[in-house]
Amino acid sequence: MDGAGSFGAGRTGSAFDLIAFIKQPQTVLRVLAWIFSMVVFASIINEGYVNMGSERLHCVFNKNADACNYGITIGIMAFLASIFFLALDIYFPQISSVKDRKRAVLLEMVFSGFWTFLWFVGFCFLASQWSHTSPQELPLEQASDAARAAIAFSFFSILTWAGLTVCAVQRFLLGTDLTLFTTEHMGEQPPKQPYPSNDVIGQTTIPVNAYQSPPLIETVETRPPGYKIAPAF
């Protein structure tokens, strides 16, 4: 199939098309996941801790340090993972081995699905802790804005990483259809013709009538001049 490669990639060694790459849904979701994760961990790091009459800083989510640590950890790791997989998407068409492409797609599919689950847990965790936070524990309004931003973009991250999981599954299913890239990796050679069948002796079978001479039919044209047919008694 022309123009189609294994696991949704173009032909190996083809020129990189930046415009087509940017327009891909997978690239758009990757960039959104990168932005959303940055908003989550940056909001918590910058304004997610408040000083409540002492030198010690407390997490804005019900003074639960685990909530802030969880949001920061998954946010930073999702931020780095988005950059890694974005670079992998750029390099992916240059991978000639079908096995390596399959491993890359499986890695993306497993990681995206797992991080969708982690974002769901993070959203529920942050929202639960925020609901138990009393207004008296928030002397600064900006801390409230940071907490709400972290919760909102955690929810958006669930959607983006779920979309990336769907894209990875589609690429995997596309790659398992061997008819899409068998001729490409075989050099597009025409199928070989089967050898003729042999008989028991090991020689090629020949039709019986192949070497039989045609029946001799005497006609007027084939008789030599002066030829006479002897009378029959």
XYZ file of N, CA and C in Angstrom:
699
model
N 0.858 -1.194 0.000
C 0.000 0.000 0.000
C 0.884 1.231 0.000
N 0.759 2.078 -0.992
C 1.568 3.263 -1.108
C 1.152 4.273 -0.064
N 2.209 4.917 0.523
C 1.963 5.977 1.464
C 1.611 5.523 2.849
N 1.543 4.228 3.093
C 1.193 3.715 4.417
C 2.302 2.826 4.901
N 2.749 3.045 6.133
C 3.794 2.249 6.724
C 3.274 1.510 7.923
N 4.177 0.850 8.614
C 3.776 0.069 9.774
C 3.493 0.971 10.955
N 2.451 0.620 11.725
C 2.048 1.320 12.936
C 1.760 2.798 12.679
N 1.174 3.078 11.521
C 0.719 4.432 11.249
C 1.780 5.389 10.787
N 3.012 4.947 10.622
C 4.081 5.830 10.175
C 4.241 5.748 8.672
N 4.853 6.778 8.103
C 5.119 6.771 6.682
C 6.273 5.846 6.353
N 6.682 5.850 5.131
C 7.765 4.981 4.703
C 9.058 5.385 5.399
N 9.877 4.390 5.687
C 11.142 4.629 6.363
C 12.045 5.489 5.487
N 12.618 6.533 6.092
C 13.503 7.416 5.365
C 12.813 8.517 4.597
N 11.510 8.618 4.695
C 10.793 9.672 3.986
C 11.063 11.017 4.639
N 10.889 12.079 3.879
C 11.158 13.429 4.369
C 10.149 13.798 5.456
N 10.635 14.535 6.454
C 9.788 14.939 7.576
C 8.952 16.143 7.174
N 7.640 16.011 7.302
C 6.706 17.076 6.964
C 6.242 17.724 8.260
N 6.745 18.919 8.546
C 6.439 19.585 9.809
C 4.976 19.982 9.895
N 4.411 20.482 8.805
C 3.014 20.931 8.818
C 2.078 19.749 9.076
N 2.314 18.643 8.384
C 1.471 17.460 8.590
C 1.649 16.903 10.002
N 2.855 17.008 10.528
C 3.109 16.501 11.881
C 2.367 17.336 12.922
N 2.350 18.641 12.749
C 1.672 19.514 13.709
C 0.164 19.302 13.670
N -0.374 18.992 12.503
C -1.821 18.836 12.366
C -2.332 17.494 12.898
N -1.442 16.590 13.213
C -1.877 15.290 13.715
C -2.556 15.440 15.075
N -3.678 14.738 15.308
C -4.332 14.809 16.630
C -3.410 14.386 17.756
N -2.547 13.437 17.482
C -1.628 12.959 18.509
C -0.671 14.068 18.937
N -0.188 14.859 17.986
C 0.717 15.960 18.324
C 0.003 17.040 19.119
N -1.227 17.354 18.740
C -2.000 18.362 19.466
C -2.238 17.918 20.910
N -2.631 16.672 21.093
C -2.843 16.156 22.444
C -1.546 16.138 23.246
N -0.446 15.839 22.582
C 0.840 15.807 23.278
C 1.209 17.197 23.794
N 1.000 18.203 22.987
C 1.321 19.564 23.411
C 0.396 20.012 24.544
N -0.885 19.675 24.428
C -1.821 20.030 25.497
C -1.462 19.336 26.810
N -1.084 18.075 26.746
C -0.678 17.361 27.954
C 0.554 17.995 28.580
N 1.461 18.466 27.741
C 2.670 19.140 28.227
C 2.312 20.441 28.948
N 1.395 21.209 28.369
C 0.987 22.481 28.987
C 0.210 22.244 30.276
N -0.724 21.319 30.260
C -1.549 21.068 31.445
C -0.703 20.572 32.624
N 0.231 19.690 32.345
C 1.079 19.192 33.432
C 1.938 20.309 34.015
N 2.398 21.204 33.163
C 3.201 22.327 33.650
C 2.373 23.243 34.546
N 1.116 23.467 34.185
C 0.243 24.310 35.003
C 0.020 23.678 36.367
N -0.165 22.377 36.412
C -0.456 21.692 37.677
C 0.707 21.820 38.648
N 1.897 21.381 38.236
C 3.003 21.384 39.198
C 3.524 22.799 39.465
N 3.420 23.704 38.479
C 3.865 25.077 38.715
C 2.938 25.806 39.687
N 1.638 25.544 39.587
C 0.691 26.177 40.510
C 0.936 25.732 41.950
N 1.201 24.460 42.130
C 1.424 23.950 43.492
C 2.759 24.423 44.051
N 3.802 24.410 43.217
C 5.120 24.822 43.698
C 5.136 26.309 44.057
N 4.545 27.133 43.208
C 4.623 28.581 43.418
C 3.665 29.083 44.500
N 2.419 28.591 44.501
C 1.415 29.151 45.403
C 0.634 28.085 46.175
N 1.117 26.857 46.154
C 0.393 25.783 46.820
C 0.743 25.601 48.281
N 1.657 26.412 48.787
C 2.035 26.342 50.193
C 1.811 27.713 50.833
N 1.213 27.721 52.001
C 0.883 28.971 52.704
C 1.479 28.945 54.107
N 1.766 30.148 54.601
C 2.282 30.322 55.952
C 1.137 30.751 56.851
N 0.784 29.918 57.806
C -0.360 30.170 58.667
C 0.093 30.561 60.068
N 0.693 31.726 60.177
C 1.117 32.251 61.466
C 2.364 31.626 62.020
N 3.086 30.898 61.216
C 4.338 30.303 61.678
C 5.324 30.291 60.517
N 6.547 29.915 60.835
C 7.563 29.873 59.791
C 7.410 28.647 58.882
N 6.642 27.711 59.298
C 6.456 26.487 58.525
C 5.381 26.686 57.475
N 5.649 26.211 56.281
C 4.689 26.292 55.189
C 3.844 25.019 55.162
N 2.564 25.218 54.945
C 1.627 24.098 54.892
C 1.028 24.000 53.487
N 0.717 22.780 53.102
C 0.073 22.563 51.805
C -1.332 23.153 51.839
N -1.702 23.782 50.735
C -2.996 24.442 50.676
C -4.145 23.436 50.672
N -3.865 22.191 50.332
C -4.907 21.166 50.293
C -5.042 20.520 51.672
N -5.780 21.171 52.546
C -6.097 20.648 53.874
C -4.844 20.332 54.687
N -3.785 21.091 54.460
C -2.504 20.910 55.150
C -1.927 19.513 54.942
N -2.332 18.877 53.865
C -1.868 17.514 53.567
C -0.697 17.613 52.592
N 0.504 17.382 53.096
C 1.691 17.484 52.243
C 1.696 16.419 51.149
N 1.057 15.291 51.416
C 1.023 14.232 50.399
C 0.258 14.683 49.154
N -0.775 15.489 49.327
C -1.539 15.971 48.178
C -0.677 16.855 47.285
N 0.068 17.769 47.916
C 0.943 18.640 47.120
C 2.062 17.847 46.469
N 2.656 16.930 47.201
C 3.752 16.123 46.655
C 3.276 15.248 45.493
N 2.078 14.718 45.624
C 1.537 13.874 44.553
C 1.316 14.690 43.288
N 0.695 15.861 43.431
C 0.445 16.701 42.267
C 1.724 17.162 41.594
N 2.726 17.508 42.391
C 4.001 17.942 41.818
C 4.709 16.799 41.107
N 4.700 15.620 41.714
C 5.423 14.475 41.144
C 4.837 14.047 39.799
N 3.547 13.795 39.759
C 2.960 13.337 38.494
C 2.972 14.454 37.448
N 2.913 15.710 37.905
C 2.971 16.813 36.950
C 4.327 16.913 36.282
N 5.405 16.819 37.073
C 6.750 16.911 36.499
C 7.042 15.715 35.606
N 6.672 14.525 36.050
C 6.927 13.340 35.235
C 6.123 13.364 33.943
N 4.883 13.847 33.996
C 4.085 13.972 32.773
C 4.674 15.027 31.847
N 5.231 16.083 32.420
C 5.881 17.132 31.633
C 7.076 16.564 30.870
N 7.917 15.798 31.553
C 9.090 15.200 30.904
C 8.685 14.116 29.914
N 7.663 13.335 30.271
C 7.211 12.271 29.368
C 6.635 12.843 28.077
N 5.950 13.959 28.181
C 5.389 14.581 26.973
C 6.498 15.007 26.019
N 7.581 15.547 26.567
C 8.718 15.935 25.724
C 9.366 14.702 25.091
N 9.510 13.648 25.887
C 10.138 12.421 25.383
C 9.327 11.807 24.249
N 8.026 11.666 24.446
C 7.196 11.039 23.417
C 7.018 11.945 22.204
N 7.095 13.246 22.411
C 7.042 14.145 21.259
C 8.281 13.977 20.385
N 9.443 13.843 21.019
C 10.668 13.570 20.265
C 10.610 12.196 19.605
N 10.004 11.230 20.292
C 9.859 9.890 19.710
C 8.948 9.912 18.492
N 7.903 10.725 18.526
C 7.013 10.846 17.372
C 7.755 11.402 16.160
N 8.678 12.329 16.408
C 9.453 12.898 15.297
C 10.416 11.864 14.720
N 11.010 11.085 15.583
C 11.992 10.092 15.145
C 11.355 8.795 14.664
N 10.105 8.574 14.995
C 9.440 7.299 14.726
C 9.481 6.880 13.256
N 9.216 7.771 12.279
C 9.265 7.321 10.875
C 10.637 6.849 10.427
N 11.701 7.213 11.146
C 13.041 6.799 10.758
C 13.413 5.423 11.300
N 12.560 4.848 12.133
C 12.828 3.509 12.666
C 12.471 2.475 11.594
N 13.457 1.742 11.145
C 13.230 0.778 10.059
C 12.731 -0.570 10.550
N 13.068 -0.925 11.770
C 12.680 -2.230 12.300
C 11.225 -2.208 12.757
N 10.457 -3.181 12.284
C 9.056 -3.283 12.687
C 8.950 -3.648 14.168
N 9.879 -4.455 14.668
C 9.852 -4.829 16.081
C 10.102 -3.624 16.972
N 11.037 -2.759 16.565
C 11.308 -1.556 17.357
C 10.113 -0.605 17.340
N 9.441 -0.526 16.209
C 8.242 0.308 16.144
C 7.148 -0.237 17.058
N 7.030 -1.541 17.073
C 6.015 -2.153 17.925
C 6.322 -1.889 19.396
N 7.592 -1.987 19.776
C 7.961 -1.717 21.172
C 7.666 -0.262 21.542
N 7.949 0.656 20.627
C 7.699 2.068 20.910
C 6.210 2.343 21.097
N 5.384 1.738 20.246
C 3.940 1.945 20.356
C 3.398 1.299 21.626
N 3.906 0.123 21.970
C 3.474 -0.531 23.210
C 3.873 0.289 24.432
N 5.084 0.840 24.409
C 5.529 1.690 25.523
C 4.621 2.907 25.667
N 4.296 3.543 24.560
C 3.414 4.705 24.613
C 2.019 4.325 25.087
N 1.518 3.202 24.622
C 0.168 2.779 24.992
C 0.075 2.468 26.492
N 1.063 1.750 27.011
C 1.053 1.393 28.437
C 1.259 2.625 29.303
N 2.202 3.468 28.932
C 2.482 4.658 29.740
C 1.298 5.614 29.736
N 0.702 5.843 28.574
C -0.432 6.770 28.489
C -1.616 6.249 29.293
N -1.884 4.956 29.190
C -2.978 4.398 29.971
C -2.727 4.476 31.459
N -1.487 4.198 31.872
C -1.150 4.259 33.296
C -1.213 5.695 33.815
N -0.754 6.647 33.007
C -0.770 8.043 33.464
C -2.184 8.625 33.442
N -3.031 8.102 32.598
C -4.442 8.496 32.682
C -5.024 8.101 34.031
N -4.680 6.908 34.478
C -5.151 6.448 35.790
C -4.569 7.303 36.918
N -3.277 7.641 36.822
C -2.650 8.459 37.869
C -3.259 9.862 37.921
N -3.573 10.421 36.767
C -4.211 11.736 36.761
C -5.613 11.664 37.353
N -6.318 10.582 37.108
C -7.635 10.421 37.700
C -7.540 10.342 39.229
N -6.556 9.577 39.710
C -6.349 9.493 41.158
C -5.950 10.856 41.721
N -5.079 11.570 41.016
C -4.663 12.886 41.479
C -5.805 13.882 41.524
N -6.660 13.851 40.521
C -7.807 14.755 40.514
C -8.733 14.473 41.699
N -9.011 13.201 41.932
C -9.889 12.850 43.060
C -9.239 13.200 44.395
N -7.948 12.981 44.505
C -7.228 13.261 45.741
C -7.215 14.762 46.036
N -6.850 15.560 45.058
C -6.787 17.007 45.267
C -8.173 17.590 45.525
N -9.171 17.123 44.767
C -10.522 17.643 44.960
C -11.065 17.272 46.338
N -10.762 16.070 46.807
C -11.231 15.653 48.119
C -10.582 16.475 49.235
N -9.278 16.665 49.132
C -8.587 17.444 50.157
C -8.998 18.920 50.127
N -9.274 19.419 48.943
C -9.703 20.814 48.840
C -11.093 21.005 49.437
N -11.948 20.012 49.303
C -13.289 20.121 49.873
C -13.266 20.125 51.395
N -12.215 19.582 51.997
C -12.097 19.555 53.458
C -11.284 20.734 53.996
N -10.897 21.628 53.126
C -10.122 22.785 53.558
C -11.076 23.916 53.943
N -10.926 24.441 55.151
C -11.802 25.528 55.626
C -11.271 26.870 55.148
N -12.158 27.857 54.950
C -11.708 29.184 54.503
C -10.766 29.849 55.491
N -10.843 29.560 56.764
C -9.976 30.172 57.753
C -8.514 29.734 57.591
N -8.300 28.630 56.920
C -6.943 28.136 56.722
C -6.277 28.734 55.491
N -6.984 29.617 54.778
C -6.442 30.213 53.555
C -6.381 31.724 53.711
N -5.336 32.266 54.299
C -5.241 33.710 54.466
C -5.011 34.464 53.165
N -4.535 33.773 52.140
C -4.241 34.423 50.865
C -5.168 33.865 49.790
N -5.800 34.785 49.056
C -6.726 34.365 48.007
C -6.003 33.706 46.841
N -4.758 34.096 46.613
C -4.028 33.529 45.484
C -3.772 32.031 45.679
N -3.698 31.598 46.928
C -3.546 30.165 47.181
C -4.780 29.397 46.725
N -5.937 30.000 46.894
C -7.172 29.363 46.435
C -7.192 29.236 44.918
N -6.735 30.271 44.244
C -6.684 30.226 42.774
C -5.728 29.134 42.297
N -4.603 29.002 42.962
C -3.638 27.975 42.575
C -4.207 26.579 42.793
N -4.936 26.406 43.915
C -5.526 25.096 44.195
C -6.584 24.739 43.161
N -7.414 25.682 42.821
C -8.458 25.417 41.815
C -7.848 25.147 40.442
N -6.784 25.872 40.111
C -6.121 25.643 38.822
C -5.520 24.243 38.769
N -4.908 23.802 39.856
C -4.319 22.465 39.880
C -5.385 21.391 39.719
N -6.522 21.592 40.367
C -7.608 20.603 40.260
C -8.193 20.595 38.850
N -8.432 21.772 38.293
C -9.041 21.863 36.962
C -8.140 21.251 35.895
N -6.858 21.577 35.924
C -5.967 21.063 34.887
C -5.588 19.609 35.130
N -5.782 19.122 36.335
C -5.657 17.671 36.549
C -6.776 16.931 35.821
N -7.964 17.514 35.861
C -9.081 16.918 35.124
C -8.849 16.989 33.621
N -8.348 18.125 33.126
C -8.050 18.237 31.693
C -6.966 17.243 31.281
N -6.028 16.983 32.185
C -4.966 16.024 31.879
C -5.513 14.613 31.718
N -6.560 14.292 32.470
C -7.194 12.974 32.291
C -7.679 12.814 30.855
N -8.312 13.844 30.326
C -8.866 13.769 28.977
C -7.768 13.671 27.919
N -6.712 14.471 28.089
C -5.648 14.455 27.077
C -4.896 13.127 27.070
N -4.574 12.602 28.252
C -3.843 11.339 28.296
C -4.727 10.168 27.886
N -6.023 10.259 28.131
C -6.935 9.231 27.618
C -6.980 9.274 26.093
N -6.971 10.478 25.527
C -6.922 10.597 24.073
C -5.637 10.055 23.497
N -4.515 10.279 24.186
C -3.245 9.716 23.729
C -3.252 8.196 23.804
N -3.927 7.666 24.801
C -4.045 6.202 24.907
C -4.831 5.636 23.732
N -5.901 6.309 23.361
C -6.700 5.858 22.218
C -5.879 5.912 20.933
N -5.108 6.980 20.748
C -4.262 7.086 19.557
C -3.226 5.971 19.519
N -2.641 5.658 20.661
C -1.648 4.589 20.711
C -2.276 3.230 20.397
N -3.476 2.994 20.898
C -4.166 1.739 20.608
C -4.479 1.629 19.113
N -4.900 2.721 18.512
C -5.183 2.713 17.075
C -3.929 2.424 16.267
N -2.813 3.013 16.662
C -1.552 2.747 15.960
C -1.123 1.299 16.128
N -1.354 0.745 17.301
C -0.991 -0.653 17.520
C -1.844 -1.577 16.669
N -3.141 -1.313 16.616
C -4.022 -2.137 15.794
C -3.697 -1.980 14.316
N -3.298 -0.787 13.912
C -2.905 -0.567 12.527
C -1.645 -1.339 12.199
N -0.722 -1.410 13.156
C 0.530 -2.120 12.912
C 0.374 -3.621 12.871
N -0.620 -4.151 13.561
C -0.829 -5.600 13.542
C -1.452 -6.077 12.249
N -1.957 -5.154 11.419
C -2.486 -5.531 10.113
C -1.311 -5.630 9.154
N -0.790 -6.849 8.963
C 0.430 -7.041 8.192
C 0.279 -6.668 6.734
N -0.929 -6.620 6.235
C -1.119 -6.300 4.825
C -0.771 -4.860 4.518
N -0.640 -4.025 5.541
C -0.354 -2.610 5.297
C 1.119 -2.361 5.034
N 2.005 -3.250 5.490
C 3.414 -2.943 5.338
C 4.260 -4.146 4.968
N 3.636 -5.259 4.562
C 4.420 -6.415 4.182
C 5.222 -6.148 2.915
N 4.583 -5.586 1.901
C 5.277 -5.329 0.645
C 6.323 -4.254 0.800
N 6.113 -3.336 1.751
C 7.087 -2.262 1.935
C 8.411 -2.799 2.450
N 8.358 -3.663 3.467
C 9.580 -4.157 4.071
C 10.167 -5.327 3.301
N 9.461 -5.855 2.329
C 10.007 -6.887 1.455
C 10.580 -6.300 0.186
N 10.671 -4.952 0.129
C 11.220 -4.310 -1.048
C 10.278 -4.270 -2.216
N 9.007 -4.535 -1.954
C 7.990 -4.514 -2.998
C 8.364 -5.408 -4.169
N 8.907 -6.597 -3.888
C 9.244 -7.548 -4.926
C 8.003 -8.276 -5.384
N 7.884 -8.531 -6.669
C 6.707 -9.269 -7.143
C 6.738 -10.691 -6.638
N 5.602 -11.291 -6.412
C 5.570 -12.673 -5.920
C 6.168 -13.628 -6.929
N 6.929 -14.597 -6.416
C 7.574 -15.572 -7.283
C 6.564 -16.589 -7.784
N 6.755 -16.991 -9.047
C 5.884 -17.986 -9.628
C 6.272 -19.365 -9.110
N 5.306 -20.200 -8.788
C 5.636 -21.553 -8.289
C 6.250 -22.402 -9.374
N 7.146 -23.301 -8.955
C 7.771 -24.212 -9.904
C 6.756 -25.252 -10.389
N 6.926 -25.736 -11.610
C 6.007 -26.783 -12.091
C 6.190 -28.057 -11.289
N 5.112 -28.793 -11.162
C 5.152 -30.027 -10.378
C 5.961 -31.083 -11.113
N 6.613 -31.968 -10.335
C 7.444 -33.026 -10.893
C 6.779 -34.380 -10.669
N 7.124 -35.333 -11.523
C 6.574 -36.667 -11.360
C 7.459 -37.478 -10.415
N 7.182 -38.742 -10.329
C 7.906 -39.588 -9.387
C 9.362 -39.680 -9.744
N 9.704 -39.720 -11.018
C 11.089 -39.876 -11.448
C 11.887 -38.616 -11.143
N 11.216 -37.491 -10.927
C 11.925 -36.253 -10.624
C 12.038 -35.339 -11.812
N 11.402 -35.676 -12.919
C 11.452 -34.839 -14.089
C 10.103 -34.175 -14.276
N 10.171 -33.083 -14.975
C 8.966 -32.302 -15.193
C 7.971 -33.078 -16.033
N 6.752 -33.070 -15.625
C 5.710 -33.783 -16.377
C 5.423 -33.060 -17.666
N 5.265 -33.832 -18.696
C 5.019 -33.288 -20.033
C 3.730 -33.883 -20.547
N 2.880 -33.108 -21.115
C 1.631 -33.662 -21.654
C 1.903 -34.792 -22.635
N 0.986 -35.740 -22.636
C 1.175 -36.930 -23.479
C 1.176 -36.553 -24.948
N 0.346 -35.651 -25.312
C 0.207 -35.300 -26.725
C 1.210 -34.271 -27.202
N 2.191 -33.930 -26.326
C 3.097 -32.854 -26.712
C 4.000 -33.261 -27.856
N 4.463 -34.573 -27.865
C 5.417 -34.989 -28.883
C 4.779 -35.893 -29.937
N 3.496 -36.010 -29.984
C 2.852 -36.798 -31.034
C 2.763 -35.992 -32.310
N 3.193 -36.604 -33.383
C 3.134 -35.915 -34.664
C 1.700 -35.903 -35.160
N 1.345 -34.897 -35.879
C -0.031 -34.823 -36.397
C -0.294 -35.952 -37.381
N -1.517 -36.393 -37.470
C -1.835 -37.494 -38.416
C -1.519 -37.101 -39.834
N -1.023 -38.111 -40.567
C -0.671 -37.887 -41.954
C -1.932 -37.937 -42.810
N -2.253 -36.865 -43.401
C -3.436 -36.769 -44.249
C -2.973 -36.416 -45.659
N -3.284 -37.274 -46.554
C -2.895 -37.032 -47.930
C -3.948 -36.180 -48.612
N -3.469 -35.170 -49.167
C -4.338 -34.284 -49.937
C -3.770 -34.141 -51.315
N -4.495 -33.464 -52.110
C -4.048 -33.276 -53.487
C -2.784 -32.460 -53.525
N -2.681 -31.530 -52.604
C -1.518 -30.647 -52.622
C -0.264 -31.374 -52.185
N -0.392 -32.390 -51.281
C 0.796 -33.077 -50.764
C 1.292 -34.190 -51.673
N 0.512 -34.594 -52.708
C 0.957 -35.658 -53.612
C 1.936 -35.085 -54.633
N 2.995 -35.834 -54.932
C 3.930 -35.359 -55.968
C 3.301 -35.482 -57.351
N 3.807 -34.729 -58.289
C 3.232 -34.806 -59.638
C 3.409 -36.217 -60.230
N 2.400 -36.659 -60.902
C 2.444 -37.973 -61.546
C 2.160 -39.130 -60.630
N 1.838 -38.860 -59.409
C 1.553 -39.938 -58.448
C 0.146 -40.459 -58.680
N 0.029 -41.825 -58.709
C -1.247 -42.463 -58.916
C -1.500 -43.466 -57.801
N -2.712 -43.558 -57.424
C -3.099 -44.505 -56.368
C -3.378 -45.840 -57.020
N -2.742 -46.865 -56.480
C -2.943 -48.213 -57.047
C -4.355 -48.662 -56.770
N -4.936 -49.329 -57.768
C -6.303 -49.792 -57.572
C -6.363 -50.894 -56.498
N -7.413 -50.896 -55.798
C -7.583 -51.915 -54.755
C -8.325 -53.100 -55.310
N -7.855 -54.307 -55.016
C -8.493 -55.537 -55.495
C -9.350 -56.100 -54.406
